[in-house]
mmCIF file of C-alpha atoms in Angstrom:
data_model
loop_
_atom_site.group_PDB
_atom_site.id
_atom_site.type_symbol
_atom_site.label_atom_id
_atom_site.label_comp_id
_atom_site.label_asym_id
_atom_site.label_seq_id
_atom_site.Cartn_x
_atom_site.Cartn_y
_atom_site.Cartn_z
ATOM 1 C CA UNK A 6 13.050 30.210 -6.201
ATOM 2 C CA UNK A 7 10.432 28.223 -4.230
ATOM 3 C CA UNK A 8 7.475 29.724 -2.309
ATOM 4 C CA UNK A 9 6.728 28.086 0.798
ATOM 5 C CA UNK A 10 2.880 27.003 1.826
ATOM 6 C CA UNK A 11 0.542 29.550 2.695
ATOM 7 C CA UNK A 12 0.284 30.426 6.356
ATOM 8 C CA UNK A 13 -3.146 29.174 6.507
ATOM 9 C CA UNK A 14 -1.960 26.033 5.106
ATOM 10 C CA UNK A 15 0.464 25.633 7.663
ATOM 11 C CA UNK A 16 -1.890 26.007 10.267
ATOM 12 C CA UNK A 17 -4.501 24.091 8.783
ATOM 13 C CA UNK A 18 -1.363 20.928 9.211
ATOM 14 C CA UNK A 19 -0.933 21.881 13.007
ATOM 15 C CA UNK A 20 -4.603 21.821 13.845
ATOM 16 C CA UNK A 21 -4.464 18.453 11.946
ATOM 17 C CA UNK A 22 -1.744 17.044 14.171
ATOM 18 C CA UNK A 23 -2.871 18.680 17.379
ATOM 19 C CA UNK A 24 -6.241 16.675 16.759
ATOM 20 C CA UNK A 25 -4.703 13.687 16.654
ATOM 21 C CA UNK A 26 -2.571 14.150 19.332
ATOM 22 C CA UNK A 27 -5.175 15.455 21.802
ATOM 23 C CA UNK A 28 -7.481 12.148 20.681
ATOM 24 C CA UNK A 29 -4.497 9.720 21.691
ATOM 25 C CA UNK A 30 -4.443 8.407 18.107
ATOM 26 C CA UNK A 31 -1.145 8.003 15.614
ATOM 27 C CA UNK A 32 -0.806 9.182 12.347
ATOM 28 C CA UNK A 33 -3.755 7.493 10.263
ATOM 29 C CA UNK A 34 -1.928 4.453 8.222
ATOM 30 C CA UNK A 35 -4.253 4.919 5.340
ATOM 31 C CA UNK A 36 -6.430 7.822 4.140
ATOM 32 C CA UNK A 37 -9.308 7.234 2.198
ATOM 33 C CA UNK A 38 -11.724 9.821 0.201
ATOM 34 C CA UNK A 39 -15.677 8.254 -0.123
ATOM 35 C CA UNK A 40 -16.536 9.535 -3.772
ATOM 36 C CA UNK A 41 -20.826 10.717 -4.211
ATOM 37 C CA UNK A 42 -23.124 8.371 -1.991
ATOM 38 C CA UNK A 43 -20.231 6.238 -0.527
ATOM 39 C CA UNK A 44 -19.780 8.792 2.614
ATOM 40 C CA UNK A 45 -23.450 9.434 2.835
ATOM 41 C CA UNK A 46 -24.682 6.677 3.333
ATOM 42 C CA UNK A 47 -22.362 5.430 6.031
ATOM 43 C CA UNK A 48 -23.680 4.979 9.373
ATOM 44 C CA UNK A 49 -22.289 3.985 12.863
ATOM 45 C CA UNK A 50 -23.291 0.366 12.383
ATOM 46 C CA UNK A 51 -21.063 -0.407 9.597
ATOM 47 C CA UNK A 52 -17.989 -0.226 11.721
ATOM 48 C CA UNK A 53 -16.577 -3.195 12.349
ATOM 49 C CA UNK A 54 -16.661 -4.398 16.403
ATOM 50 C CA UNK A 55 -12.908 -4.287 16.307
ATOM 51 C CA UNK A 56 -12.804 -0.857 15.274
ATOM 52 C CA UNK A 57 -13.300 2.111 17.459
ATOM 53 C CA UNK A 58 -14.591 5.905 16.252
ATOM 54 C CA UNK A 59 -11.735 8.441 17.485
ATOM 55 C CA UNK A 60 -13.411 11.693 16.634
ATOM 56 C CA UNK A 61 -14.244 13.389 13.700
ATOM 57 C CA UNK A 62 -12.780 17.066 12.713
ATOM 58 C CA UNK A 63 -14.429 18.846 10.288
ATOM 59 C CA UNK A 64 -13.009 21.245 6.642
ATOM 60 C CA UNK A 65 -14.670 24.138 8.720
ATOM 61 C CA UNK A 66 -12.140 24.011 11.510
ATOM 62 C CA UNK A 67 -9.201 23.938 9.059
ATOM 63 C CA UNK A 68 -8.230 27.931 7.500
ATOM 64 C CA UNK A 69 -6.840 26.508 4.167
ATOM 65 C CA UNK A 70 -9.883 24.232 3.400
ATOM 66 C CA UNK A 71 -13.223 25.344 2.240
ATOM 67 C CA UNK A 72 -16.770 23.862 3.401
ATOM 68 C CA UNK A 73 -17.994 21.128 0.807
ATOM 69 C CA UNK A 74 -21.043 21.935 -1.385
ATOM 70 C CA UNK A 75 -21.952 19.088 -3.164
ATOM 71 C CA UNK A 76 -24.746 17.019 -2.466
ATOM 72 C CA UNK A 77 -23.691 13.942 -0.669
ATOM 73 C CA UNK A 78 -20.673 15.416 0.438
ATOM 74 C CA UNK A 79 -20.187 16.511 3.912
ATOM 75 C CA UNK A 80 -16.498 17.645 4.491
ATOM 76 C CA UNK A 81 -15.599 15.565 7.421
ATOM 77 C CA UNK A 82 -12.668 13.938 8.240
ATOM 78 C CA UNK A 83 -13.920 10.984 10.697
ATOM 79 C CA UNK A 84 -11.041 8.999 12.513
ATOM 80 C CA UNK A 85 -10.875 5.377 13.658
ATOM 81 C CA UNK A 86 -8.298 2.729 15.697
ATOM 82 C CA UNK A 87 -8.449 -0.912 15.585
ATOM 83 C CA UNK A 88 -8.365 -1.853 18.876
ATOM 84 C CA UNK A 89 -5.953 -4.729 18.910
ATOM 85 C CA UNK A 90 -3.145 -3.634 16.649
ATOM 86 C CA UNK A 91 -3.522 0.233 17.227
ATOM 87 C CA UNK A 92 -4.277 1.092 13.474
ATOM 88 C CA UNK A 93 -5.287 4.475 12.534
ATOM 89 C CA UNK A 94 -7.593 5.073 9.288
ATOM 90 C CA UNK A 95 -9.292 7.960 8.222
ATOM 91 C CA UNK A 96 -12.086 8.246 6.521
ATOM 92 C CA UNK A 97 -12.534 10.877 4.567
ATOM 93 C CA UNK A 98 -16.306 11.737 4.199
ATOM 94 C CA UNK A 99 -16.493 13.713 1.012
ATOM 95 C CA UNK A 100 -14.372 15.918 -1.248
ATOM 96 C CA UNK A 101 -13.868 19.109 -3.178
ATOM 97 C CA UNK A 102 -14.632 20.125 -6.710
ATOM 98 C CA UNK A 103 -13.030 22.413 -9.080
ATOM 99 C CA UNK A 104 -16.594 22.679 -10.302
ATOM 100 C CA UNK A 105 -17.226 24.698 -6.844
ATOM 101 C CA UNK A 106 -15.258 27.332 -8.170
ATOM 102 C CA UNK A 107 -12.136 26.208 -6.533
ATOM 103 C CA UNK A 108 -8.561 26.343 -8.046
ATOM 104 C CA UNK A 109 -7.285 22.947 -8.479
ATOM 105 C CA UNK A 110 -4.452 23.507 -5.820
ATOM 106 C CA UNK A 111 -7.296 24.978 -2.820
ATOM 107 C CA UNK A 112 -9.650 21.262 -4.299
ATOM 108 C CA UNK A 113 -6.504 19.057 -3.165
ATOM 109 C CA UNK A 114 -5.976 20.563 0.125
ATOM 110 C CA UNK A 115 -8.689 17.779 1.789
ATOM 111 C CA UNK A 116 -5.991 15.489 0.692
ATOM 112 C CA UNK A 117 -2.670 17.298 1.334
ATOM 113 C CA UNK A 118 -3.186 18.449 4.741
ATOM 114 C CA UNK A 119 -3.054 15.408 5.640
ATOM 115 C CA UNK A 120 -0.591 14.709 3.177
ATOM 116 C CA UNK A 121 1.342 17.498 4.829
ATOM 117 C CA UNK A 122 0.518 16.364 8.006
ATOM 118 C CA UNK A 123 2.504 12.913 7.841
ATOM 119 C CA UNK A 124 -0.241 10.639 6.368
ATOM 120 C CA UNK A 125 1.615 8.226 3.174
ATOM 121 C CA UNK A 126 -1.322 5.783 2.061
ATOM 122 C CA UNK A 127 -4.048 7.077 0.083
ATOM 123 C CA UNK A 128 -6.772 5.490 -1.791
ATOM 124 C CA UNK A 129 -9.079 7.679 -3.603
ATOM 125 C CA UNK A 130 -12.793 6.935 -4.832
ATOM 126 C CA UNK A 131 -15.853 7.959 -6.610
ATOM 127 C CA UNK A 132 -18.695 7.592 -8.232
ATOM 128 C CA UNK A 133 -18.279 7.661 -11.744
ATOM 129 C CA UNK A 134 -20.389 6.958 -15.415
ATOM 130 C CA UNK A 135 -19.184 3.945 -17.080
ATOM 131 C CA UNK A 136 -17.844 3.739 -20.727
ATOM 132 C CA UNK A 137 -18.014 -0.206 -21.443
ATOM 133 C CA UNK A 138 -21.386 -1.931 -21.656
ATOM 134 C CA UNK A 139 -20.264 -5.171 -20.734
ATOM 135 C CA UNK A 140 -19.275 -3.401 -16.983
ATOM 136 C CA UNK A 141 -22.250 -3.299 -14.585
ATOM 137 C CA UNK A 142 -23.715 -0.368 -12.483
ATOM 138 C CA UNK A 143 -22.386 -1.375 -9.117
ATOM 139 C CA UNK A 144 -19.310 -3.183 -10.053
ATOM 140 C CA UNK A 145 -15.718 -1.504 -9.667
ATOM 141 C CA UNK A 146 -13.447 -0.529 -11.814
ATOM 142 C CA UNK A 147 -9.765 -0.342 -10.239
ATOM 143 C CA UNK A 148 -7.936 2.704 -11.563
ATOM 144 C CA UNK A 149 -4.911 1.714 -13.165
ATOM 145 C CA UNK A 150 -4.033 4.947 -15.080
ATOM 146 C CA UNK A 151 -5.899 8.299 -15.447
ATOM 147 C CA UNK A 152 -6.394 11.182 -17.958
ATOM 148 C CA UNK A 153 -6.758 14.853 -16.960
ATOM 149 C CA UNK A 154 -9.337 16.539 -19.004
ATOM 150 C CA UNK A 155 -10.001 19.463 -16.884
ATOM 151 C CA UNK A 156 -6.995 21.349 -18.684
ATOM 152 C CA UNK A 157 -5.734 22.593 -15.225
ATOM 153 C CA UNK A 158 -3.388 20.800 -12.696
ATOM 154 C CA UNK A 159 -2.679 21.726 -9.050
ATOM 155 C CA UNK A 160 0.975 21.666 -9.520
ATOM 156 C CA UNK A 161 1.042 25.088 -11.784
ATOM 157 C CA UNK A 162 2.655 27.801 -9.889
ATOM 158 C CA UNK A 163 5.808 28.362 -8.630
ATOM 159 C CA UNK A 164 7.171 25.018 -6.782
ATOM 160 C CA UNK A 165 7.099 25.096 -3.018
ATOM 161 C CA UNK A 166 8.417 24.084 -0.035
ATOM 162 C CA UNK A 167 7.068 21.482 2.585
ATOM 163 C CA UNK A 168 6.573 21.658 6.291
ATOM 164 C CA UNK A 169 10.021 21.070 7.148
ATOM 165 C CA UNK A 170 11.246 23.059 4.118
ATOM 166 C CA UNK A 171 12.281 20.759 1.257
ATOM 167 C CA UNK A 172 10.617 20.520 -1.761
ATOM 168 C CA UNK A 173 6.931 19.398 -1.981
ATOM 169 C CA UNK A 174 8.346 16.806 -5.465
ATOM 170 C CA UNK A 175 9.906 17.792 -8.390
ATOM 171 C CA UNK A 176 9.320 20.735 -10.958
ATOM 172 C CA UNK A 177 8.291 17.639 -13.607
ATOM 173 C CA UNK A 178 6.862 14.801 -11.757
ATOM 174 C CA UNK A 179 6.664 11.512 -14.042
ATOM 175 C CA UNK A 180 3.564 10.303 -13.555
ATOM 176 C CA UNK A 181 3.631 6.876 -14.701
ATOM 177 C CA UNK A 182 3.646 5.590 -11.797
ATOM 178 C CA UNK A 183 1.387 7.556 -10.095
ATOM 179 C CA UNK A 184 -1.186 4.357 -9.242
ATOM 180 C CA UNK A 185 1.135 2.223 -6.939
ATOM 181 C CA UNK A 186 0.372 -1.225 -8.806
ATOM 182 C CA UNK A 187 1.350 -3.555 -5.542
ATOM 183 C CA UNK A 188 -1.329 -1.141 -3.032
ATOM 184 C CA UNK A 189 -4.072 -1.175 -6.045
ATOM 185 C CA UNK A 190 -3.866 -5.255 -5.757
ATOM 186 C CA UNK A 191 -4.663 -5.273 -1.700
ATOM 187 C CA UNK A 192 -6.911 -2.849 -2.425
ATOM 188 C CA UNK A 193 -8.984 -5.193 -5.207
ATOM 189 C CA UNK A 194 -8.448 -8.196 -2.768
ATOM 190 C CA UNK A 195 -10.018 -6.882 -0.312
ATOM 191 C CA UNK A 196 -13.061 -5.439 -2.440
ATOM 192 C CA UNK A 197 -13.589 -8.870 -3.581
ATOM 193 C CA UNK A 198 -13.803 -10.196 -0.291
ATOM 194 C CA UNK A 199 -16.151 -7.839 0.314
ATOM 195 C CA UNK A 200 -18.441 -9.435 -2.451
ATOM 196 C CA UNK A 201 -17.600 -6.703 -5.134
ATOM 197 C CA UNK A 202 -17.077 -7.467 -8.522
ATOM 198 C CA UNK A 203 -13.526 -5.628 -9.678
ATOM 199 C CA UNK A 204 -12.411 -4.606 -13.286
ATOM 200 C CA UNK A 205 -9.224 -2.824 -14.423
ATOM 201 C CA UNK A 206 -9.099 0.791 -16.615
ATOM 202 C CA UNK A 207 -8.221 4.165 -16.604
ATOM 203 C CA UNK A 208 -10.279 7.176 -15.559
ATOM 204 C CA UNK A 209 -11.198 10.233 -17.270
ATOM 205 C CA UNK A 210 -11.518 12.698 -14.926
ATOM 206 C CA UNK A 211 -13.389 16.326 -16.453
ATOM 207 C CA UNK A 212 -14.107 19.411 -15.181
ATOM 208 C CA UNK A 213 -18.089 19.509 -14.277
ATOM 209 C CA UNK A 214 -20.331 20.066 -13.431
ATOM 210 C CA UNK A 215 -22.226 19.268 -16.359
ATOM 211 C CA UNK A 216 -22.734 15.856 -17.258
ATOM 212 C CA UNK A 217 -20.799 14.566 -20.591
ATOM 213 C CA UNK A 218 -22.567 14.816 -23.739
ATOM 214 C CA UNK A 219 -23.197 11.273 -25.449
ATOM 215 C CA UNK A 220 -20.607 12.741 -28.428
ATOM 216 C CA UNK A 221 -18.057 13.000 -25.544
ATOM 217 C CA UNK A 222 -19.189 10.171 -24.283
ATOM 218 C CA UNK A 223 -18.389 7.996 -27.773
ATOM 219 C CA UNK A 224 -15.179 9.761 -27.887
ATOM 220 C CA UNK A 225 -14.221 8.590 -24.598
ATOM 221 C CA UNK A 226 -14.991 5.706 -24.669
ATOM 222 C CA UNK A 227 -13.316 4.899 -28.400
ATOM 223 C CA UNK A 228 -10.281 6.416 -26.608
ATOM 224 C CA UNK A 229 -10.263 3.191 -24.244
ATOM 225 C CA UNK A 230 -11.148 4.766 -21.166
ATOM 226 C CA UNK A 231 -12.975 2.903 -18.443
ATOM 227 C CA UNK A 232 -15.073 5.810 -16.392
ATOM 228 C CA UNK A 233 -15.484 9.453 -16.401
ATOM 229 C CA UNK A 234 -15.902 11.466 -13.252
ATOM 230 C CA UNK A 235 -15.732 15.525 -12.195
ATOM 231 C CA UNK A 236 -13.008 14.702 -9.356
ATOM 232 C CA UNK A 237 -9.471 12.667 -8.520
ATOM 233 C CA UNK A 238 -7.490 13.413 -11.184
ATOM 234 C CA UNK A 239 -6.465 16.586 -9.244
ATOM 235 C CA UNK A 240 -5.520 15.143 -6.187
ATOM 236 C CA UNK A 241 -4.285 11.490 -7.536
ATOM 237 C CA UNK A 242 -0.911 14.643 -9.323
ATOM 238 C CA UNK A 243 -0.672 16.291 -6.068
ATOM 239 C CA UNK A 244 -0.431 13.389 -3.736
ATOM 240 C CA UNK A 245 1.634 11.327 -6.677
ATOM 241 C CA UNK A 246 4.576 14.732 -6.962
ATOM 242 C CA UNK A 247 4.850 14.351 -3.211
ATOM 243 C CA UNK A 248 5.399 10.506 -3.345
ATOM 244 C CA UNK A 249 2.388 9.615 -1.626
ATOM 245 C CA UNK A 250 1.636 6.181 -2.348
ATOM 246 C CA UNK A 251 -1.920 5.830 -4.363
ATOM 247 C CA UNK A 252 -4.516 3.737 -5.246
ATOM 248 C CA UNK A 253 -8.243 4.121 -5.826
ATOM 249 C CA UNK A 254 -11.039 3.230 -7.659
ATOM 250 C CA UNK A 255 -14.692 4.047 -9.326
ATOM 251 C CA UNK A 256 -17.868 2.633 -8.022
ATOM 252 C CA UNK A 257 -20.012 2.199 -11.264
ATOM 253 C CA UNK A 258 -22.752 3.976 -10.885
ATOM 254 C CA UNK A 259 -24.305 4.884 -14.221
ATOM 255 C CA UNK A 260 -23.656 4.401 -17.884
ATOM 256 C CA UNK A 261 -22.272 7.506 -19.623
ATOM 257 C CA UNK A 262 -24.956 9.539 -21.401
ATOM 258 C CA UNK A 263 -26.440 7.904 -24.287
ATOM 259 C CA UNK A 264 -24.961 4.225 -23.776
ATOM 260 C CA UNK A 265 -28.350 3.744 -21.580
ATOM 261 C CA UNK A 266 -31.175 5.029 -24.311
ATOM 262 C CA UNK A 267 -33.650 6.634 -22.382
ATOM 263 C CA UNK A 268 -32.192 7.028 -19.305
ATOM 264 C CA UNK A 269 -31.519 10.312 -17.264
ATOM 265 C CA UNK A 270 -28.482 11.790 -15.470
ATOM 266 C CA UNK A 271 -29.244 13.244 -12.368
ATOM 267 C CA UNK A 272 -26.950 13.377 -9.549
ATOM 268 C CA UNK A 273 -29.599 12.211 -6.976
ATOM 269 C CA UNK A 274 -29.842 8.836 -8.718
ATOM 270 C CA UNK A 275 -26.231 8.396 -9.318
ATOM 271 C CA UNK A 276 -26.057 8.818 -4.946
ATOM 272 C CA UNK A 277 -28.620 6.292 -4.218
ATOM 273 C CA UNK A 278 -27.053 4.098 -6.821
ATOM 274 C CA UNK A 279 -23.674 4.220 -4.653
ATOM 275 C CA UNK A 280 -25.653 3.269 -1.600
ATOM 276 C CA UNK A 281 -26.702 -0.094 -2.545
ATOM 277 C CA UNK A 282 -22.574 -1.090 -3.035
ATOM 278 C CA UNK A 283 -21.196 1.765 -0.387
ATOM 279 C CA UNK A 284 -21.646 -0.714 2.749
ATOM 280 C CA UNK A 285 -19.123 -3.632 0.885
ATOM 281 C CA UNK A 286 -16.972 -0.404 0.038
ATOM 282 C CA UNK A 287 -16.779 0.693 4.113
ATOM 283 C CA UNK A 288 -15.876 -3.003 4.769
ATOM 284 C CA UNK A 289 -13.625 -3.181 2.749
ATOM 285 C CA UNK A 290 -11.601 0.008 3.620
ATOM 286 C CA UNK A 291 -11.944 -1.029 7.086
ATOM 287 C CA UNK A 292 -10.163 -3.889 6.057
ATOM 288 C CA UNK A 293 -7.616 -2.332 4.368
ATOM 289 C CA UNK A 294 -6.815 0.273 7.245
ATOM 290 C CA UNK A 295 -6.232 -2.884 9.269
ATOM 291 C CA UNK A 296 -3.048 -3.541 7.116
ATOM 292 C CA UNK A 297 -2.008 0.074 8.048
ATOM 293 C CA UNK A 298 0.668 -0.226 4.625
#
């Protein structure tokens, strides 16, 4: 038997609609999450002059979502509307963790409520440690496939019911598919219009929130994988079983521990590393939310 969402859920998707329709806007044609030091370090003069800010709401005001805690991410859902063509796109200025102590369904639900809420284009980002040497810190690597390390996925539980009562996606949901191949490719041109330089790979997301030992870090990398991260992989199943389509990608913005002898983790670095490429990032997710599909 299904459940249905949680009441606060539910209500969390109303005040998400009501929003928009008190601000005059439609339905945000693409939804994008900034990853560590991409949403901080945007500012007002990034937007683009045929863009117009529409608001902002923040997790606070929605029941089912909790406040962020990570550094460099505030928990805000900021909303703009190209003025000509009417687009809506909705930047979403930081995420949750499951290293916060969250269950991986309650880290999702910055994505699903407005999943919920009618949104269908999603791209996904982060800042993440690269595996391959010949990659550079500030380049991008477009996520073509991902694995789930964290041993947990937000689909475990009974299946439910959406807002108007069928089923959220299927009991098994293939996932091969899960990175829409044809919305990754406007995605890449327009990140390389933006001056960025784009590679393809899969990501390795883990649970946090300790960084990866260099061990791990040889493992992974003999494995093939591209970059390793503490968030996506959780949302990329949830927003993939509901048929959401997906792309996203890393911003480079260390070398995994040990490939850089000498060097230090520390999350403060790895956010003022993102700033130097975050403003080509905004530009070009402007860009894309000007497509709307």
């Amino acid at each position: 038997m299904n459940a249905t969402l949680r009441p606060e859920i539910l209500k969390s998707v109303q005040i998400y609609q009501d929003f928009l329709k008190n601000h005059g806007i439609a339905m945000p044609g693409t939804h994008a999450v900034l990853g560590s030091g991409i949403g901080s370090s945007f500012v007002d003069d990034w937007i683009p002059k045929n863009w117009e800010a529409k608001g902002e709401l923040n997790f606070r005001d929605l029941p089912a979502i909790s406040s962020a805690t990570a550094p460099g991410h505030a928990g805000i859902y900021r909303f703009f509307r190209e003025r000509t063509s009417g687009q809506v796109l909705c930047l979403q200025v930081g995420r949750l963790h499951g290293y916060e102590g969250l269950t991986p369904e309650d880290a999702t639900l910055s994505v699903m409520v407005p999943r919920y809420a009618g949104t269908s284009n999603f791209v996904l980002t982060n800042a993440a440690g690269g595996l391959k040497l010949e990659w550079e810190v500030g380049s991008i690597m477009m996520i073509r496939d991902h694995v789930n390390f964290t041993g947990q996925n937000p689909l475990v539980g009974p299946m439910k019911t959406g807002v108007g009562g069928a089923p959220i996606g299927p009991r098994f949901p293939d996932l091969s598919k899960a990175w829409d191949r044809e919305y990754t490719e406007i995605v890449r041109r327009e990140l390389t219009t933006a001056g960025l330089d784009t590679h393809d790979g899969t990501y390795l997301g883990v649970l946090g929130p300790s960084f990866e030992t260099p061990a791990e870090v040889r493992l992974f990398a003999s494995w093939g994988m591209g970059t390793v991260g503490m968030s996506t992989v959780w949302e990329a199943i949830a927003l993939a079983h509901s048929g959401a389509r997906l792309s996203g990608f890393s911003l480079i913005s260390n070398l995994g521990s040990g490939l850089n002898p000498g060097a230090v983790l520390d999350h403060f670095v790895i956010l003022e590393t993102s700033r130097i490429a975050a403003r080509k990032v905004i530009q070009a997710l402007f860009a894309i939310g000007a497509g709307g599909k």
